[in-house]
Coordinates of C-alpha atoms and ligand atoms in Angstrom, one line a residue:
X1 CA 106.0 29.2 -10.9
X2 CA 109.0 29.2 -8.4
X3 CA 112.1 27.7 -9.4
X4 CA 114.5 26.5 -7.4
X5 CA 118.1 26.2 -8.2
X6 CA 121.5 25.8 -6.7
X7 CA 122.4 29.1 -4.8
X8 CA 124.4 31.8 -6.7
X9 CA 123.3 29.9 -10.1
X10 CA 120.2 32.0 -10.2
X11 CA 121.0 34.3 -13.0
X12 CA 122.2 31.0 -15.0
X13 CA 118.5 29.7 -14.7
X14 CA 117.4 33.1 -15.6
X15 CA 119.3 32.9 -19.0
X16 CA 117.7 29.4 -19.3
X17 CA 114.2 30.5 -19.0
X18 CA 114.4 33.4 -21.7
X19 CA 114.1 31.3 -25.0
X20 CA 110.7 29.6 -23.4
X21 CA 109.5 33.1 -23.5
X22 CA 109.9 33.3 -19.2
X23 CA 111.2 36.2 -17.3
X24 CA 112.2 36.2 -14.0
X25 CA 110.7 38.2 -11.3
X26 CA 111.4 38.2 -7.4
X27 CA 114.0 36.1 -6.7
X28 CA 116.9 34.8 -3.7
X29 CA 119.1 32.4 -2.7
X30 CA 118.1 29.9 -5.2
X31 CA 114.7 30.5 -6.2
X32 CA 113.4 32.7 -8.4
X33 CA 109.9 34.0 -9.7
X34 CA 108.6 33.5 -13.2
X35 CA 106.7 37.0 -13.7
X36 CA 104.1 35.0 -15.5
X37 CA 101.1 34.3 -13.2
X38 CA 99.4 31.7 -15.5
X39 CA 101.6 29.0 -16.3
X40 CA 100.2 25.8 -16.9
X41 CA 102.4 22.6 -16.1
X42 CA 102.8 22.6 -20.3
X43 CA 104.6 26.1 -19.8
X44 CA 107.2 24.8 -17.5
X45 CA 109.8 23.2 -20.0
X46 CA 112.5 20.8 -19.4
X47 CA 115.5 22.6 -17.9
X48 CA 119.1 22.1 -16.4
X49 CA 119.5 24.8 -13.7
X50 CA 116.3 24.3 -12.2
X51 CA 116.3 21.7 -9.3
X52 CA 112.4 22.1 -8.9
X53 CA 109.2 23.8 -9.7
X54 CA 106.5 25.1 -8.1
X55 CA 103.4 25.3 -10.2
X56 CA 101.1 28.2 -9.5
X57 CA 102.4 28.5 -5.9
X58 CA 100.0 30.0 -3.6
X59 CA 101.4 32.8 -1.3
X60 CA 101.2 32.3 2.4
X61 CA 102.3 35.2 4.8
X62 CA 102.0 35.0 8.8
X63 CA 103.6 36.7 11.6
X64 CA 104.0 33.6 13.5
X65 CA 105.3 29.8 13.5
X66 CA 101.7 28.9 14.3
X67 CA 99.8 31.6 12.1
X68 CA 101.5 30.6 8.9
X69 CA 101.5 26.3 10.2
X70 CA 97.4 27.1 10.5
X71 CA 96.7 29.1 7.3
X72 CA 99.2 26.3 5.4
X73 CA 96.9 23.5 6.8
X74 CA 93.7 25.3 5.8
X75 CA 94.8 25.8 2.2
X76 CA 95.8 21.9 2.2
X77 CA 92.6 21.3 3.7
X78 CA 90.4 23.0 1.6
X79 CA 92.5 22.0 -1.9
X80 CA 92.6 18.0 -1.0
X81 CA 88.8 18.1 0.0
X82 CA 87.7 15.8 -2.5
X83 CA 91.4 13.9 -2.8
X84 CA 92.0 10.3 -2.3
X85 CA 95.0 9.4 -0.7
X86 CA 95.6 5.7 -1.0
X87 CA 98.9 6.2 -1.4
X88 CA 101.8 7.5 0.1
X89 CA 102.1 11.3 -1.5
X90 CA 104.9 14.0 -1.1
X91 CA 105.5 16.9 1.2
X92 CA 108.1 18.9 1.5
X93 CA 109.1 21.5 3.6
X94 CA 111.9 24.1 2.1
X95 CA 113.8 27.1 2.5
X96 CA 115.9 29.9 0.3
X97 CA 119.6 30.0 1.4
X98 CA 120.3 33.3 1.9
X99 CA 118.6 33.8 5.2
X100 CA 120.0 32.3 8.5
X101 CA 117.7 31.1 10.9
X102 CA 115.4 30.5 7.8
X103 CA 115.9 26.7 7.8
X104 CA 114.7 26.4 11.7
X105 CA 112.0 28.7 11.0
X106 CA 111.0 26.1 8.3
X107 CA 111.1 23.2 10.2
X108 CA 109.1 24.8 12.9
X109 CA 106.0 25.7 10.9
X110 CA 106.4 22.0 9.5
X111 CA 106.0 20.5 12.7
X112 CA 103.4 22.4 13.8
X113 CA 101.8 21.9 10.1
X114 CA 102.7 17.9 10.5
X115 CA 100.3 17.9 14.6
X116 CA 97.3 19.6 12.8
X117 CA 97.0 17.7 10.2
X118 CA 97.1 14.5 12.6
X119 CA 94.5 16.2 14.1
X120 CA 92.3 16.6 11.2
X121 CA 93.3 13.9 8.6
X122 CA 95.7 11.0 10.9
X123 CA 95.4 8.4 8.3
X124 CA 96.5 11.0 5.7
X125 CA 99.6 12.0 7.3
X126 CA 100.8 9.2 8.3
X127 CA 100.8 8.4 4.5
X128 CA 103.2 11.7 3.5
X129 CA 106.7 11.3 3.0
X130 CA 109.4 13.5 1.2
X131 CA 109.9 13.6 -2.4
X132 CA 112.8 12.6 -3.2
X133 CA 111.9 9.3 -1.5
X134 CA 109.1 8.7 -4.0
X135 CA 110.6 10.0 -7.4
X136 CA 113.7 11.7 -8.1
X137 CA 113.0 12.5 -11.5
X138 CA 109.2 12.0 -12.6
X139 CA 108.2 14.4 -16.3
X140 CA 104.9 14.9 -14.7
X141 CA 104.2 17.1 -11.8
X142 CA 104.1 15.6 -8.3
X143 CA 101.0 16.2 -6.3
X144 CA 101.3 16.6 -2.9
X145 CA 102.0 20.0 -0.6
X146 CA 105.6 21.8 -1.3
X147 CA 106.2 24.6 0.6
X148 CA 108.7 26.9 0.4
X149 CA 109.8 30.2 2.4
X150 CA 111.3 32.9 1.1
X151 CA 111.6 34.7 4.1
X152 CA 110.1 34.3 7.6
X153 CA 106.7 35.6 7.0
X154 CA 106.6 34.2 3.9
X155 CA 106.0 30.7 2.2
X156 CA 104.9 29.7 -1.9
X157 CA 102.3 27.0 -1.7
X158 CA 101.9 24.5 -4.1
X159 CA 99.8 21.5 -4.8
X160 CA 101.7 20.3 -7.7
X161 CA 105.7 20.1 -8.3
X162 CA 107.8 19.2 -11.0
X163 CA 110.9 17.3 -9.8
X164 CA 114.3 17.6 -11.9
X165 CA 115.7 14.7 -10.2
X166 CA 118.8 16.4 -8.0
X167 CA 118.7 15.4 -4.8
X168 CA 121.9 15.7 -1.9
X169 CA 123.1 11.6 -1.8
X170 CA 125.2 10.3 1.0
X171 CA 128.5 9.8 1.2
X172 CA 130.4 6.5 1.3
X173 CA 134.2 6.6 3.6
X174 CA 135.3 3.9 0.8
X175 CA 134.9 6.3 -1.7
X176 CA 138.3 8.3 -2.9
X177 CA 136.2 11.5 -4.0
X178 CA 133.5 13.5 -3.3
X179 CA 133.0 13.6 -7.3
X180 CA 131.4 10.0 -6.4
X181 CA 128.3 12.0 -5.2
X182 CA 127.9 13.1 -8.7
X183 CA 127.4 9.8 -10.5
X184 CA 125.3 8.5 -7.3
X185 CA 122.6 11.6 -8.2
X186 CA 122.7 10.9 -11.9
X187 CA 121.5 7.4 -11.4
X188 CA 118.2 9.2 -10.3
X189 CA 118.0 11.4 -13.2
X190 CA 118.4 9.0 -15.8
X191 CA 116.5 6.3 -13.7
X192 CA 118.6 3.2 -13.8
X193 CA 122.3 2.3 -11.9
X194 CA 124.7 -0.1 -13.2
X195 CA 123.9 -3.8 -12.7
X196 CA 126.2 -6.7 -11.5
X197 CA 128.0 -8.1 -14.9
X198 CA 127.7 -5.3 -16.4
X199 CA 130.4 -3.2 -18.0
X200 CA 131.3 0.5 -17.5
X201 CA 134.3 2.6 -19.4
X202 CA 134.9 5.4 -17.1
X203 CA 136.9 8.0 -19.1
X204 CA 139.3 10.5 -16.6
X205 CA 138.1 7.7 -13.2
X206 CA 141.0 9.0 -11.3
X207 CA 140.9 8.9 -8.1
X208 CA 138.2 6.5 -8.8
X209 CA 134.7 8.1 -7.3
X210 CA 132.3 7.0 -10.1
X211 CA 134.3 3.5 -11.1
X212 CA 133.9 2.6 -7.2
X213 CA 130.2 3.7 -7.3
X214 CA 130.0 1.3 -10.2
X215 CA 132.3 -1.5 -8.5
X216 CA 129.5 -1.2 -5.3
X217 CA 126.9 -2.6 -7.8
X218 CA 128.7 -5.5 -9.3
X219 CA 129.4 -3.7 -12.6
X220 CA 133.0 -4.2 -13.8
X221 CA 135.2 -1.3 -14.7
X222 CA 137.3 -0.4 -17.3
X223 CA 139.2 3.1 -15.1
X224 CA 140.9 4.9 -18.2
X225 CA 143.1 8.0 -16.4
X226 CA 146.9 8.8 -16.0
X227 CA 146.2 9.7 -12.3
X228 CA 146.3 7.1 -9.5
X229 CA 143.0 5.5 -7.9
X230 CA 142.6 5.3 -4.2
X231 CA 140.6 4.5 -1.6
X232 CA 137.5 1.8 -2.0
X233 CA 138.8 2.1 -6.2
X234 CA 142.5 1.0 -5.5
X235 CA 143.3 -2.6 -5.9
X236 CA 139.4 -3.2 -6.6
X237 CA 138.9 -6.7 -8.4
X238 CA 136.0 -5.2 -10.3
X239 CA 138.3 -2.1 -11.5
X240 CA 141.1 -2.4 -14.1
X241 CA 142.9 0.9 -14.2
X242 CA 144.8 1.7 -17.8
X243 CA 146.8 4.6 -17.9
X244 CA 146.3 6.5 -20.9
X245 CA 144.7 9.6 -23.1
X246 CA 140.8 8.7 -23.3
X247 CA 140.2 10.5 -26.5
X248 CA 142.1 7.5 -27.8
X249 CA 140.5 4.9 -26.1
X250 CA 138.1 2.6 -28.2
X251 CA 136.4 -0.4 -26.2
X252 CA 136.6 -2.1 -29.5
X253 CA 140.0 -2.3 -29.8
X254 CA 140.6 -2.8 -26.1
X255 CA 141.5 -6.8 -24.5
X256 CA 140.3 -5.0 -21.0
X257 CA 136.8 -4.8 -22.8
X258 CA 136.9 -7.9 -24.4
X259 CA 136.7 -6.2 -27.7
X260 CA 133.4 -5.0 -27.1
X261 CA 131.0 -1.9 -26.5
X262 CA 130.0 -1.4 -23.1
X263 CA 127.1 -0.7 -21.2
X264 CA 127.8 2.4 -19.4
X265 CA 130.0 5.5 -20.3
X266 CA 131.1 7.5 -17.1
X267 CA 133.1 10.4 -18.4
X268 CA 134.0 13.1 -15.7
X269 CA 137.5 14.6 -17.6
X270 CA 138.7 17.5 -16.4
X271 CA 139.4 19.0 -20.4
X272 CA 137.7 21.3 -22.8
X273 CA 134.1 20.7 -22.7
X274 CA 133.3 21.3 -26.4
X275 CA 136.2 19.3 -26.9
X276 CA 134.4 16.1 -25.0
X277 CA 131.1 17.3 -26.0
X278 CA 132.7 16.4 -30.1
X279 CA 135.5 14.3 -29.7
X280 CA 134.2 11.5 -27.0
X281 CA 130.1 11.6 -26.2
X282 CA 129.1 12.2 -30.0
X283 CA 131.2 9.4 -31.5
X284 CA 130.6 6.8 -28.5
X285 CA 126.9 7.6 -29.4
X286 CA 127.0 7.4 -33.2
X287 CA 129.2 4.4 -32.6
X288 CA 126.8 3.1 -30.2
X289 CA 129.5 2.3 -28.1
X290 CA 127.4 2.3 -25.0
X291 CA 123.8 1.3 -23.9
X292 CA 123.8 4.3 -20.8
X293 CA 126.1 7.5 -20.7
X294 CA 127.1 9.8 -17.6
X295 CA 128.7 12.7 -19.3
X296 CA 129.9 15.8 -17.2
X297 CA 130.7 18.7 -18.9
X298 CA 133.3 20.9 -17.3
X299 CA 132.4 25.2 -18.2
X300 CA 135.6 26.7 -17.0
X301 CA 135.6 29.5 -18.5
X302 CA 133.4 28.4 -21.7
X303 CA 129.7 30.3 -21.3
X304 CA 127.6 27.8 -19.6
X305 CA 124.2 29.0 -21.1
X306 CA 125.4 28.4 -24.7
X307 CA 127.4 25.7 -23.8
X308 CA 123.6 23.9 -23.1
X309 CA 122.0 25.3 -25.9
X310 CA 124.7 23.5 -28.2
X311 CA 124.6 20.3 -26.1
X312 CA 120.5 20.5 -26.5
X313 CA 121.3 21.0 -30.3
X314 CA 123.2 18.0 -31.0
X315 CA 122.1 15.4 -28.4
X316 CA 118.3 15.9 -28.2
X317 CA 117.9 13.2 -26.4
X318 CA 120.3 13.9 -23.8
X319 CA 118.4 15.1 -20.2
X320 CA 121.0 17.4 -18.9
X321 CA 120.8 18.8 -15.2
X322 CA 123.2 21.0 -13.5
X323 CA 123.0 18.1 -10.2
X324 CA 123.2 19.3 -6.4
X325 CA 126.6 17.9 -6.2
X326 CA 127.7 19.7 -9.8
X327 CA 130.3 22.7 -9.1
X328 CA 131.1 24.5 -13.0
X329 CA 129.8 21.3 -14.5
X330 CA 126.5 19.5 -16.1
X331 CA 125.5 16.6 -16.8
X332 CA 124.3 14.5 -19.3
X333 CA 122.4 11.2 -19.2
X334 CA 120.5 9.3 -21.5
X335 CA 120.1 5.5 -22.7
X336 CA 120.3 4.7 -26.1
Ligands
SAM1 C1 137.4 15.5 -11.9 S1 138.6 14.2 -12.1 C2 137.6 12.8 -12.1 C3 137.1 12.4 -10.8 C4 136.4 11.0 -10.9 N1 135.2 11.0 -11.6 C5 136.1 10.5 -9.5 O1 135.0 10.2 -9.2 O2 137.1 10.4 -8.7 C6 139.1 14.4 -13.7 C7 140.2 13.5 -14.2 O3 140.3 13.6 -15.6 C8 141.6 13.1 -15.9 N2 141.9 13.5 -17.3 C9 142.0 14.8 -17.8 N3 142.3 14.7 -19.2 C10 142.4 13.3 -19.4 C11 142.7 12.6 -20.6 N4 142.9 13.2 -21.8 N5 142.7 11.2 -20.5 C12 142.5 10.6 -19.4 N6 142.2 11.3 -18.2 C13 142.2 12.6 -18.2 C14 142.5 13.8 -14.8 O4 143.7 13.1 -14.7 C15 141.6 13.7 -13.6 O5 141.9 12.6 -12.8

């Protein structure tokens, strides 16, 4: 397989992979190798650094934009022979990040991949579009045609492609942080987004990314955190900010919840992550004191690999990905 990561959080993923029983072998900005050759799409486990996976990825090597476009087409070609594509299917077109120049390199040989196989299959191009479009989190491999270089002689080819669910979001100017990126990813991973009427706690909202990403949708927001909100969050109808600790916060016992559980728990504190980890996602789950959760957990200097393990230990049913937008964080989503 190749596994693709956020740059400089290769050795992370590496750590990850050991308890499946997967070493790592060539590797780069953000990617690396499992030395396994074999791996069938049961081998590839559920996993937090990885962004993506390759399954059995084909090496293609060519001297020129046009050499490698033609020998990716033929391997396409010859793989999809007896395919039907009624659908529209996924292609991508990737790059490590540790070369410059790689990224134009890659979008060369994709356009000059994209005219042949207009040539040869129109009705089957025109039906390819980019992953993330068609499923930003999906258990099951894609199939499609990923492609991704390693250098610029050098793509992995694969037919199949498991997709974490990370994927770079767009920014909003109402938005008062860039930490509003972050909850507008998770949505993808755990598949749903806050509806109109619904209700969301957001524990540590200041300056108010995730409770205005909320507010967009219709939700209303209960914005627990000492700190001012600002921008597209500040003076929002939907948001009511109350300034206090949120370890001692209990939507049962609060008139800006009405008394009751909510739907969604955002939780983004800047605090111990153990300390979050015990003292607000496992009681607000036993508690059932949400339907949804959006849980970031901050490493600092806690040991981010063990940190998961534990976090996989006591909430099983958690899905937790180190997102695009993450810095030192993860996070967890799951409905209850
Ligand atoms: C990373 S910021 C949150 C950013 C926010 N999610 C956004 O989108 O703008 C972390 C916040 O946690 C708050 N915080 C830390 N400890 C807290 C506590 N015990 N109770 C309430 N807020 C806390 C800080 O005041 C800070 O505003």
């Amino acid at each position: 397989m190749i596994l693709r990561c956020q740059p400089g959080y290769e050795l992370l993923l590496e750590r990850e992979l050991r308890p499946h029983g997967l070493a790592m072998g060539a590797n780069g900005g953000g990617w690396l190798a499992t030395a396994n050759t074999q791996e069938t799409e049961n081998a590839c486990p559920d996993l937090c650094f990885a962004h993506s996976a390759l399954l059995a990825p084909r090496e293609i090597t060519g001297e020129s934009v046009n050499a490698l476009a033609a020998r990716i087409a033929e391997y396409f070609l010859e793989s999809a022979r007896t395919e039907r594509f009624d659908a529209q299917w996924p292609l991508a077109f990737d790059c490590a990040a540790n070369l410059d120049g790689l990224g134009r390199r890659a979008d060369a040989v994709e356009k000059a991949f994209n005219e042949l196989l207009r040539k040869r299959m129109s009705r089957v191009a025109k039906l390819a579009a980019l992953p993330s479009r068609l499923s930003p989190f999906s258990p099951s491999p894609l199939r499609g045609l990923f492609v991704y270089f390693t250098d610029f002689q050098r793509a992995h080819v694969a037919r199949e492609s498991i997709s974490y669910g990370q994927r770079r979001m767009a920014d909003d100017p109402l938005a008062p942080s860039r930490s509003y990126l972050k909850v507008e990813e998770a949505y993808g991973v755990i598949g749903r987004e806050p509806a109109p009427g619904e209700t969301v706690v957001d524990l540590g909202a200041a300056p108010g990314g995730w409770s205005y990403s909320a507010a967009k949708r219709g939700a209303r927001v209960v914005a627990v955190d000492n700190g001012p909100l600002k921008a597209g969050a500040l003076n929002n109808p939907l948001i009511t900010h109350l300034q206090q600790d949120a370890f001692h916060f209990d939507p049962t016992q609060s008139d800006a919840t009405s008394n009751a559980p909510a739907d969604w728990l955002f939780c983004d504190l800047v605090e111990d992550p153990r300390h979050v980890l015990e003292n607000i996602l496992l009681p607000w789950v036993e508690r059932r004191w949400c339907k949804h959760y959006i849980v970031n957990l901050k490493f600092g200097r806690t040991d981010p690999v063990a940190l998961l393990s534990e976090a996989r230990a006591r909430i099983p049913a958690a899905r937790i990905r180190h997102l695009y937008h993450d810095r030192e964080e993860f996070t967890l989503v799951a409905s209850l």
